[in-house]
PDB file of C-alpha atoms and ligand atoms in Angstrom:
ATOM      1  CA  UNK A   1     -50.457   9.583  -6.355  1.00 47.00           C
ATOM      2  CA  UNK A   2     -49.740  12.950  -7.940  1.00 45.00           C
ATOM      3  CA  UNK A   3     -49.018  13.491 -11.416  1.00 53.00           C
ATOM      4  CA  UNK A   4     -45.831  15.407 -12.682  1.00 69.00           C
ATOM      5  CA  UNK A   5     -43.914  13.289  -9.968  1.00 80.00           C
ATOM      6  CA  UNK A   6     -40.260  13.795  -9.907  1.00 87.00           C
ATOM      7  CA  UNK A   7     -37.810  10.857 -10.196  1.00 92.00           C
ATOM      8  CA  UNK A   8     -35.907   9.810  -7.263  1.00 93.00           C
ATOM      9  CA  UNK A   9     -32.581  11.639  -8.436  1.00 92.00           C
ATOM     10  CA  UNK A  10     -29.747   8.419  -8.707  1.00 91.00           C
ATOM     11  CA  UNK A  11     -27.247   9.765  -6.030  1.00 88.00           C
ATOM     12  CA  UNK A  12     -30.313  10.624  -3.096  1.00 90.00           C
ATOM     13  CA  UNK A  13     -31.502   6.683  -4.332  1.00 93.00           C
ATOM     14  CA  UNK A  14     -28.671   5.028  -3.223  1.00 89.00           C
ATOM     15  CA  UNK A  15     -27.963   7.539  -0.025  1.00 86.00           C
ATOM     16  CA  UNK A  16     -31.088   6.221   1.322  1.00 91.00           C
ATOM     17  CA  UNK A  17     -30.532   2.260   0.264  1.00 91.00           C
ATOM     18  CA  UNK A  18     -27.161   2.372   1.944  1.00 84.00           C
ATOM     19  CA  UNK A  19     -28.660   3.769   4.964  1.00 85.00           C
ATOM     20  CA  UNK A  20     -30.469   0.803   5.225  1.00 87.00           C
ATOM     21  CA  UNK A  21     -28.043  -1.650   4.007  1.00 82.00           C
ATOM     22  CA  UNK A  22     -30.317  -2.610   1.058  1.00 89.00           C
ATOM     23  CA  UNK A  23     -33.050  -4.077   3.462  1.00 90.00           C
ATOM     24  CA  UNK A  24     -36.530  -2.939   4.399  1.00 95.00           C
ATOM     25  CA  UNK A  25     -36.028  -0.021   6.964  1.00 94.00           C
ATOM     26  CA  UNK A  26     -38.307  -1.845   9.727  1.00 93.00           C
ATOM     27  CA  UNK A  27     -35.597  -3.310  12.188  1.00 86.00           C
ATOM     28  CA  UNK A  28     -38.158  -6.633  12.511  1.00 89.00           C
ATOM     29  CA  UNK A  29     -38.370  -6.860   8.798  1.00 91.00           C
ATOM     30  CA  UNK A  30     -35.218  -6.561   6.850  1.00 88.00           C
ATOM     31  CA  UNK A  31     -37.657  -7.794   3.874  1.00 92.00           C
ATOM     32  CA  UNK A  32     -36.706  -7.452   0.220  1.00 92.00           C
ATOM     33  CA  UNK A  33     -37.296  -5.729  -2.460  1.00 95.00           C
ATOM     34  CA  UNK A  34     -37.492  -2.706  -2.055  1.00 95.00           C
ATOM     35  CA  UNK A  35     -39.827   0.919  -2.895  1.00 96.00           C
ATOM     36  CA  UNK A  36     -38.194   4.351  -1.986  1.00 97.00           C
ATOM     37  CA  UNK A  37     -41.117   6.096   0.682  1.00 97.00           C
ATOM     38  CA  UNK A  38     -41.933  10.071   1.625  1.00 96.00           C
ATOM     39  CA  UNK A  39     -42.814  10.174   5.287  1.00 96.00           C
ATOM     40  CA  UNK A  40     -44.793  13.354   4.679  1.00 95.00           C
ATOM     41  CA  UNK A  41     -46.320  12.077   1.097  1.00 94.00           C
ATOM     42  CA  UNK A  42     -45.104  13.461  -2.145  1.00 93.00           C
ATOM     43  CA  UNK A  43     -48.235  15.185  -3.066  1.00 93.00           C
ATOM     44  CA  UNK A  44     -47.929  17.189  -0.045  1.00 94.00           C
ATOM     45  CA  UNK A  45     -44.211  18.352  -0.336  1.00 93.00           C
ATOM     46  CA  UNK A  46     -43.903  17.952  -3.783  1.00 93.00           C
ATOM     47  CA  UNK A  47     -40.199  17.528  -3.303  1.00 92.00           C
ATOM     48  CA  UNK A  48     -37.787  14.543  -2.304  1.00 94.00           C
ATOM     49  CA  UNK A  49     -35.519  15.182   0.933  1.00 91.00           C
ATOM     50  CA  UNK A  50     -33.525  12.700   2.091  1.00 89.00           C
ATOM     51  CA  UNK A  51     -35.034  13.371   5.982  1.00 90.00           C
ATOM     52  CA  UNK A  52     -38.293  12.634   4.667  1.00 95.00           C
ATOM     53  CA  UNK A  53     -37.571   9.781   2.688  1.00 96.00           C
ATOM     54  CA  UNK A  54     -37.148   5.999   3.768  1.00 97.00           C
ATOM     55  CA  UNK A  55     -36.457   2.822   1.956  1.00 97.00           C
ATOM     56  CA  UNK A  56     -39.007   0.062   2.747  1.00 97.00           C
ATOM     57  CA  UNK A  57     -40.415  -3.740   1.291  1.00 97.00           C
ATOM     58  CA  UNK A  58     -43.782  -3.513  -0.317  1.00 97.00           C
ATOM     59  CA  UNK A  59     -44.970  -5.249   2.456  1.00 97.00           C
ATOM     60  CA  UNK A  60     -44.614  -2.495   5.152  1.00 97.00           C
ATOM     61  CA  UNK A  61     -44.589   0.285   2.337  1.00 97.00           C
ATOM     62  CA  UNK A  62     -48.340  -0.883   2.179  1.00 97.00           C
ATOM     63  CA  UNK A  63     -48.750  -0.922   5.922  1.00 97.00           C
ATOM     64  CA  UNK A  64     -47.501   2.305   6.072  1.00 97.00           C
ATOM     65  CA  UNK A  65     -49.869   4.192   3.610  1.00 95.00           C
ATOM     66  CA  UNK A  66     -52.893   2.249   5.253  1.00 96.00           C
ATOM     67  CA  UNK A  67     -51.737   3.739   8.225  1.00 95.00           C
ATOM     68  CA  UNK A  68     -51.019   0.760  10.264  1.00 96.00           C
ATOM     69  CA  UNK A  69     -47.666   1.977  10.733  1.00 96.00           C
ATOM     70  CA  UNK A  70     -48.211   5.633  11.314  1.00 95.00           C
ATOM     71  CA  UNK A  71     -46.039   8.795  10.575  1.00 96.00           C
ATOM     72  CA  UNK A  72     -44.681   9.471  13.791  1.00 94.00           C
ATOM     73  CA  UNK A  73     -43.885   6.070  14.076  1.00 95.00           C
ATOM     74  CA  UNK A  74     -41.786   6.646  10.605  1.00 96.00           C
ATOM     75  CA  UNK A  75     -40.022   9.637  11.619  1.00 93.00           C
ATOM     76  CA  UNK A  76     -38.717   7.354  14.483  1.00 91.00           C
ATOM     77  CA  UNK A  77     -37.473   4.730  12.331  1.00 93.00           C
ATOM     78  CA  UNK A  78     -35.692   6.867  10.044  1.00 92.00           C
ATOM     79  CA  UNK A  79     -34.096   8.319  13.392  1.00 86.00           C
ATOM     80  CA  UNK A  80     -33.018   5.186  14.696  1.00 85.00           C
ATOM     81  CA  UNK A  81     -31.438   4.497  11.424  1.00 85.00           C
ATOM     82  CA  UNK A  82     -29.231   7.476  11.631  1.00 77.00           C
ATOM     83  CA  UNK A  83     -28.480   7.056  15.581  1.00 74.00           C
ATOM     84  CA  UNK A  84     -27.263   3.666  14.666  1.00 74.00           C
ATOM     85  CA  UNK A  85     -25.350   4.369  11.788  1.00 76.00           C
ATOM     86  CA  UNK A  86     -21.300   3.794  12.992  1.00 79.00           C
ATOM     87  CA  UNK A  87     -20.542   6.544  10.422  1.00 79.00           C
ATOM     88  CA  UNK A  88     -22.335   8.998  11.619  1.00 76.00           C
ATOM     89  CA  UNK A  89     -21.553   9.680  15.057  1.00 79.00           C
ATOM     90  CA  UNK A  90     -22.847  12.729  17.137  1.00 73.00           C
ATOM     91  CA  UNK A  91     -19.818  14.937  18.539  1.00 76.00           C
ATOM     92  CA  UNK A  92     -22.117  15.000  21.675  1.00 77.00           C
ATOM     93  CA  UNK A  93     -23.353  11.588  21.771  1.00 79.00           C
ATOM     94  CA  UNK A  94     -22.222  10.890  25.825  1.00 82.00           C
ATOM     95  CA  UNK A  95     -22.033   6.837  24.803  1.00 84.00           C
ATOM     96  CA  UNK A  96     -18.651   4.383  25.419  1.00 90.00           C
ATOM     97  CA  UNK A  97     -19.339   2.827  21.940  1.00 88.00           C
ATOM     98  CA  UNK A  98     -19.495   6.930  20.129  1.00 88.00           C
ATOM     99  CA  UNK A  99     -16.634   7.919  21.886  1.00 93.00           C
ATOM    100  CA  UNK A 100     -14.703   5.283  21.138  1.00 95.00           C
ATOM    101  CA  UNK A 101     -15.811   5.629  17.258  1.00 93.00           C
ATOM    102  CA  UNK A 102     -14.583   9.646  17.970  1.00 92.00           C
ATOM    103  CA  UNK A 103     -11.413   8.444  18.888  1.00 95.00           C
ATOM    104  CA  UNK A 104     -10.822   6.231  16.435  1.00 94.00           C
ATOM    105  CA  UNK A 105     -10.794   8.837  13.569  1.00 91.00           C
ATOM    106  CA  UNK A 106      -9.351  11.728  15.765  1.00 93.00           C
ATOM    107  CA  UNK A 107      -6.449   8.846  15.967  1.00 95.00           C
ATOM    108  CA  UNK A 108      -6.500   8.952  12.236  1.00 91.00           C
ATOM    109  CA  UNK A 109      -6.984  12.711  11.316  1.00 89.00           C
ATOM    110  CA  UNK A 110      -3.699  12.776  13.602  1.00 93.00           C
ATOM    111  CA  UNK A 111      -1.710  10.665  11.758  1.00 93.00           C
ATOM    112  CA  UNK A 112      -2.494  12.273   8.885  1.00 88.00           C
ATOM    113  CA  UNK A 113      -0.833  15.393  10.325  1.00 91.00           C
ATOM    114  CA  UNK A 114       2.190  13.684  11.798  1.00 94.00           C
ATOM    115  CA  UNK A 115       2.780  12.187   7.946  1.00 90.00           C
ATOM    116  CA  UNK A 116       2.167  15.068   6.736  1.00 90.00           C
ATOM    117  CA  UNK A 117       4.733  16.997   8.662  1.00 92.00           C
ATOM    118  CA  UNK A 118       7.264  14.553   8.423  1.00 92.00           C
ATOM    119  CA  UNK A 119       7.010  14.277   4.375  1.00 88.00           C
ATOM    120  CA  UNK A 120       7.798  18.080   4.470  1.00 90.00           C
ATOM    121  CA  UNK A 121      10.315  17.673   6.961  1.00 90.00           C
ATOM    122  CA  UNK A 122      12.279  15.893   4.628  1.00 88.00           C
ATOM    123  CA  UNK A 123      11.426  17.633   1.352  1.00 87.00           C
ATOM    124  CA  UNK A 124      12.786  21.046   3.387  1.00 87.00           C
ATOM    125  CA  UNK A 125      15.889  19.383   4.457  1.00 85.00           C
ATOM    126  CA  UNK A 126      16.583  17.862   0.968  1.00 81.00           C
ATOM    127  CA  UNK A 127      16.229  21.291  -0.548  1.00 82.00           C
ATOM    128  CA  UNK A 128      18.113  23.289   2.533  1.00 78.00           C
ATOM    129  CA  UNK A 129      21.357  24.041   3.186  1.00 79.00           C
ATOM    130  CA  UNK A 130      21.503  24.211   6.653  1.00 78.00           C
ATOM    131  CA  UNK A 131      20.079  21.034   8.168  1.00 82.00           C
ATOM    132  CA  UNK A 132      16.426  20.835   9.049  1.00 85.00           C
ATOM    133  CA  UNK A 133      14.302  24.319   9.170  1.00 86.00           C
ATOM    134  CA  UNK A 134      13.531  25.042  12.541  1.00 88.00           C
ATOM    135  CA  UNK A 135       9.790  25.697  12.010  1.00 90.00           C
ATOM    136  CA  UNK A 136       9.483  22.156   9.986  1.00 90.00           C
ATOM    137  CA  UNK A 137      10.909  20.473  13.142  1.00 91.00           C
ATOM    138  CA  UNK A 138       8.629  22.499  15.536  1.00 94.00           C
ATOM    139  CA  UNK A 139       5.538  21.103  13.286  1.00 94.00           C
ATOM    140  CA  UNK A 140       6.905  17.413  13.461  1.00 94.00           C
ATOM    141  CA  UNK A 141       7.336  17.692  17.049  1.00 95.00           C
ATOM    142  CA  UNK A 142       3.990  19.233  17.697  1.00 96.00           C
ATOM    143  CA  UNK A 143       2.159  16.824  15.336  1.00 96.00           C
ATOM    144  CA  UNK A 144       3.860  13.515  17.404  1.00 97.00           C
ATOM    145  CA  UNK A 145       3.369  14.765  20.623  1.00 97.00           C
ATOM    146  CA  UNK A 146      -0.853  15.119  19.705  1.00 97.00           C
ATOM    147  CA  UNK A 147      -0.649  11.848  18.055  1.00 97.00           C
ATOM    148  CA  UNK A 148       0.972  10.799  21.177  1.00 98.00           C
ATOM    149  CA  UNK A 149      -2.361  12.229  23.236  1.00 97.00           C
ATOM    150  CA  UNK A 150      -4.692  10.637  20.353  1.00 97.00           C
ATOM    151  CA  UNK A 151      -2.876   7.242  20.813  1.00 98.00           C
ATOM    152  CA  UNK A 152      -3.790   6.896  24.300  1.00 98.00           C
ATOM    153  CA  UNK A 153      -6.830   8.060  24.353  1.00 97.00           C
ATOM    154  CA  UNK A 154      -7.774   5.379  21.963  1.00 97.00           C
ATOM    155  CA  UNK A 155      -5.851   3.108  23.533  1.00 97.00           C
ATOM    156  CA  UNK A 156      -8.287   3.903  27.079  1.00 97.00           C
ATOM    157  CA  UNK A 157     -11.534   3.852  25.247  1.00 96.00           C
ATOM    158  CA  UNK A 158     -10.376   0.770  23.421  1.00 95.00           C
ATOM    159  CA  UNK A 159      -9.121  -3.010  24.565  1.00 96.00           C
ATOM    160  CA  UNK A 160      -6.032  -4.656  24.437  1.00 97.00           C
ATOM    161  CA  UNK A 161      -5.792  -5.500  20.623  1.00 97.00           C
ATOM    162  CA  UNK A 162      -6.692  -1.536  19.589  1.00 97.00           C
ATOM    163  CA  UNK A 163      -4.415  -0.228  21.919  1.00 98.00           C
ATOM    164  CA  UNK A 164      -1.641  -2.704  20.749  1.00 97.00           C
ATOM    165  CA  UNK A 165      -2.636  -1.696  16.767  1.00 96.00           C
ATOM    166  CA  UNK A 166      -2.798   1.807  17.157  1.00 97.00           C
ATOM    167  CA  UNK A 167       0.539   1.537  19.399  1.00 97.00           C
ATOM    168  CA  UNK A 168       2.092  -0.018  16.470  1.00 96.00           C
ATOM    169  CA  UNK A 169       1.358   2.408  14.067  1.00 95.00           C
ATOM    170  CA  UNK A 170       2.391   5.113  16.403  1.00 97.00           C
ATOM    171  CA  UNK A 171       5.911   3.482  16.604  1.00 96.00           C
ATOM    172  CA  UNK A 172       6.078   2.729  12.940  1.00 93.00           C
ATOM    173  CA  UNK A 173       5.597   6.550  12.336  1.00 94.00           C
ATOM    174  CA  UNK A 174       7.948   7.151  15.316  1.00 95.00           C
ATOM    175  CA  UNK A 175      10.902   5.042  14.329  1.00 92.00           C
ATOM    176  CA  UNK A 176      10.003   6.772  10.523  1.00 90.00           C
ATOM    177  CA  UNK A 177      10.750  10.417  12.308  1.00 92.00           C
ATOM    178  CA  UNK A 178      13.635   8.800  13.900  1.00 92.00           C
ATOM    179  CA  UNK A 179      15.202   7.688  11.431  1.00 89.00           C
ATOM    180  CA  UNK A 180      14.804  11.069   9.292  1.00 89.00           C
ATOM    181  CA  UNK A 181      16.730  12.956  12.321  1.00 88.00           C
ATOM    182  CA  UNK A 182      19.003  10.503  12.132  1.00 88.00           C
ATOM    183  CA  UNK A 183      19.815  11.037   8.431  1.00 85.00           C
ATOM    184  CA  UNK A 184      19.493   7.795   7.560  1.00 81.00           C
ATOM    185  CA  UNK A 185      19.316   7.662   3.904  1.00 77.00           C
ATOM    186  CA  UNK A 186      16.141   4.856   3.643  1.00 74.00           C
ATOM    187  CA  UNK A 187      13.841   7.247   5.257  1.00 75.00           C
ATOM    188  CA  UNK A 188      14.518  10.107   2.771  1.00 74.00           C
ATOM    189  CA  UNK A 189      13.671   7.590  -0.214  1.00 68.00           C
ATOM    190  CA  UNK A 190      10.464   5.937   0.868  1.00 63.00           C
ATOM    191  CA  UNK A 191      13.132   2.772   1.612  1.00 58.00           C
ATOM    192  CA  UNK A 192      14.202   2.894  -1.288  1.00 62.00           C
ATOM    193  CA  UNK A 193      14.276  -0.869  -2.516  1.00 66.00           C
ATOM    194  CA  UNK A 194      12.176  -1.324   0.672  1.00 71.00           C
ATOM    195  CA  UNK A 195       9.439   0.609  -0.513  1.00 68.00           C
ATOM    196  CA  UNK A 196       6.937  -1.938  -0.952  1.00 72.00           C
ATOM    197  CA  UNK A 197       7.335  -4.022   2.141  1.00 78.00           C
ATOM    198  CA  UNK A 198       7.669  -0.636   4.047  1.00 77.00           C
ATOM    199  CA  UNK A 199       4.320   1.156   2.751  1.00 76.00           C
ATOM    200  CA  UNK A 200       2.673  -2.621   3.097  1.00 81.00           C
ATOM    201  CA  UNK A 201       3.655  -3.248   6.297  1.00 86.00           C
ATOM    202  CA  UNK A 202       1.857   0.470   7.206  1.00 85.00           C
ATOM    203  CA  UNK A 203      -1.218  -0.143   5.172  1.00 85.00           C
ATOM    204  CA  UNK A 204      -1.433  -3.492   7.329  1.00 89.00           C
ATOM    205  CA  UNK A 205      -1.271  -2.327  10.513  1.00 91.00           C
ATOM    206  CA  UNK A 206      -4.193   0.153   9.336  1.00 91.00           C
ATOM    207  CA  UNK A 207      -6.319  -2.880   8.288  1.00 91.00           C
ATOM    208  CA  UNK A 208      -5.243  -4.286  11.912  1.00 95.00           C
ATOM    209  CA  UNK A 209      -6.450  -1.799  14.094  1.00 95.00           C
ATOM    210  CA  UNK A 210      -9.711  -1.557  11.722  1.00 94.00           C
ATOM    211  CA  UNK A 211     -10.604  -5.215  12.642  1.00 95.00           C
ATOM    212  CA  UNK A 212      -9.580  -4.836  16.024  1.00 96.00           C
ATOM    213  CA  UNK A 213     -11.631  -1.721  16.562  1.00 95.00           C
ATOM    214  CA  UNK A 214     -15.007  -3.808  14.873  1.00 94.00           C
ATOM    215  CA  UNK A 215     -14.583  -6.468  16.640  1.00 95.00           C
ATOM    216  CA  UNK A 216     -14.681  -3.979  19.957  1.00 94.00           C
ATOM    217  CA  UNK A 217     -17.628  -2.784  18.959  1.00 91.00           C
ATOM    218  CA  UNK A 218     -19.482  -5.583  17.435  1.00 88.00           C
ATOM    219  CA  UNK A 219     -19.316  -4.440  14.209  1.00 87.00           C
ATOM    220  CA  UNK A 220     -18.803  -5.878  10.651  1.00 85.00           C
ATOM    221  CA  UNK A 221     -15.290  -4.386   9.369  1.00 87.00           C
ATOM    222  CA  UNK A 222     -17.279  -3.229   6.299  1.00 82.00           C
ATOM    223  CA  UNK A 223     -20.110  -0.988   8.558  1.00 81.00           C
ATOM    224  CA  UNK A 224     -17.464   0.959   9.267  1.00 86.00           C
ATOM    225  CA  UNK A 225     -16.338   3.347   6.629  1.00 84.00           C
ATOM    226  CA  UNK A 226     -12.384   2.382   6.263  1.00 85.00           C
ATOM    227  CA  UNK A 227     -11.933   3.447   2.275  1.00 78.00           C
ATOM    228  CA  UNK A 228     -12.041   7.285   2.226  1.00 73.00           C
ATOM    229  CA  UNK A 229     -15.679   7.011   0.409  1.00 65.00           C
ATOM    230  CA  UNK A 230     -15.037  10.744  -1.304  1.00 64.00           C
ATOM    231  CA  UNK A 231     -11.817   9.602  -3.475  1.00 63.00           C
ATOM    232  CA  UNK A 232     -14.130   6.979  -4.440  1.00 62.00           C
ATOM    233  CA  UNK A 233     -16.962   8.845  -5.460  1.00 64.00           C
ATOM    234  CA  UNK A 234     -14.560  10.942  -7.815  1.00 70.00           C
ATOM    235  CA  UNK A 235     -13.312   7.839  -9.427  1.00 71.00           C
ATOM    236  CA  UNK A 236      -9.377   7.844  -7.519  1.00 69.00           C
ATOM    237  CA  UNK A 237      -8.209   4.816  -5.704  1.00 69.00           C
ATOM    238  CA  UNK A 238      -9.345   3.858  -3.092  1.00 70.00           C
ATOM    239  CA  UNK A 239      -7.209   4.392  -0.196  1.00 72.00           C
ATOM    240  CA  UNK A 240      -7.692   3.543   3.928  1.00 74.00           C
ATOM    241  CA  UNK A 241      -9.116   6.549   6.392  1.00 76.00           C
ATOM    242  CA  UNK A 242      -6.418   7.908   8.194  1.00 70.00           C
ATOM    243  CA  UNK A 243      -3.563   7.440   5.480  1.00 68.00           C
ATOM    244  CA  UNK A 244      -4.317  10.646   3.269  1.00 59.00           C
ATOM    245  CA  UNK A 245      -3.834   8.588  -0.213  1.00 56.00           C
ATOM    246  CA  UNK A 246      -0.080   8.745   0.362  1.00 56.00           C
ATOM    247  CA  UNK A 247      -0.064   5.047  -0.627  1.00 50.00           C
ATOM    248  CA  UNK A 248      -2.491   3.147  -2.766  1.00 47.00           C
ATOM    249  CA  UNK A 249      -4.232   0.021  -2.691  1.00 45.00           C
ATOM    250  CA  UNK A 250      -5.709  -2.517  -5.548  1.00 44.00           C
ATOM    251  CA  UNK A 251      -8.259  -3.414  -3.240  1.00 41.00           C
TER     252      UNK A 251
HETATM  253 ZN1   ZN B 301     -40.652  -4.373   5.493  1.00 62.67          ZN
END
């Protein structure tokens, strides 16, 4: 091994044990503990890249240096790590189970939208004189009618149970618009009293459709990313994809 070896900075560590879930990278292995490897070695590149680096057990870490397990054979297994990873789907990856995963958070960047230009729908008419600005009901009107497109398309690519989750939370935003139009004083005050058992009932049907959608796909609810990992990372609660941290969570 070289000398003047750099340490494995902290943040690229745990990028690459998370890609593996914590286990030994070989899919037949899964073997604990575990030793951070360079595909190309260290003394050659003299620098650590995450696309040259792979988590393995000191098992196969040995293999892999005796050259059992060769390089090419590596650089394969760190690519079927990132094919497989839910998170990380291609935008031109032609499969039923990526498309579906596209839908799913084209479903959410919608909503985000449609909240988004409802909230200001009713900030503008609270602080206008003349009912609701033309341009801010233009936007809300826009933003349902795409939600509207992103609903169904998730409800085609998914079964029953999504399409009946993400039909629910396209009513519970629709009868939220509705009753703004309608002036109705609980949707200009977040419910008011309500407020808890409203934003609840939302964050629910979120959790809903995220089960719903692993199950479709055979997944663990907790391999696919559902906190917004970034408002972690900087420390904020943590709130569900999709829901733009307009309501938090103690989970
Ligand atoms: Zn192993």
């Amino acid at each position: 091994m070289a000398t003047n070896r750099t340490k494995v900075p902290r943040p690229l560590a745990r990028q690459l044990f998370v890609e593996t879930g914590h286990r030994c990278a070989i899919p037949t292995c899964r073997a604990t503990p575990l030793e951070i490897a360079h595909i190309v070695p260290w003394h050659r590149v003299q620098r650590h890249d995450f696309h040259n680096m792979i988590v393995l057990c000191p098992n196969c870490h040995t293999r892999f240096d005796r050259g059992d397990i060769d390089r090419q054979a590596m650089f394969r297994y760190k690519e079927l790590l990132r094919l497989s990873d839910p998170n990380r789907v291609a935008p031109d990856d032609p499969s039923p189970r990526a498309g579906l995963i596209r839908a799913y958070r084209l479903f959410q960047s919608e909503i985000i939208k449609w909240h988004k230009s409802i909230s200001e729908l009713v900030l503008a008419f609270t602080f206008s004189t003349g009912g609701f600005p033309t341009d801010n009901l233009k936007s809300c009107r826009t933003a349902a009618s795409i939600t509207r497109a992103a609903t169904d398309k998730l409800s085609d690519l998914g079964d029953e149970a999504v399409a009946e989750a993400a039909n629910y939370i396209f009513d519970w935003y629709r009868n939220w618009a509705h009753d703004v139009f309608d002036l109705k004083p609980s949707a200009f005050n977040g419910a008011g009293d309500n407020y808890d058992d409203w934003a609840q009932e939302r964050f629910m049907a979120f959790v809903i459709l995220h089960e719903e959608l692993c199950a479709a796909l055979d997944l663990d609810p907790t391999e696919l990313d559902f906190f917004e990992a970034e408002r972690s990372r900087q420390g904020l609660p943590k709130v569900p994809l999709g829901t733009c941290g307009f309501w938090e969570t103690d989970e």
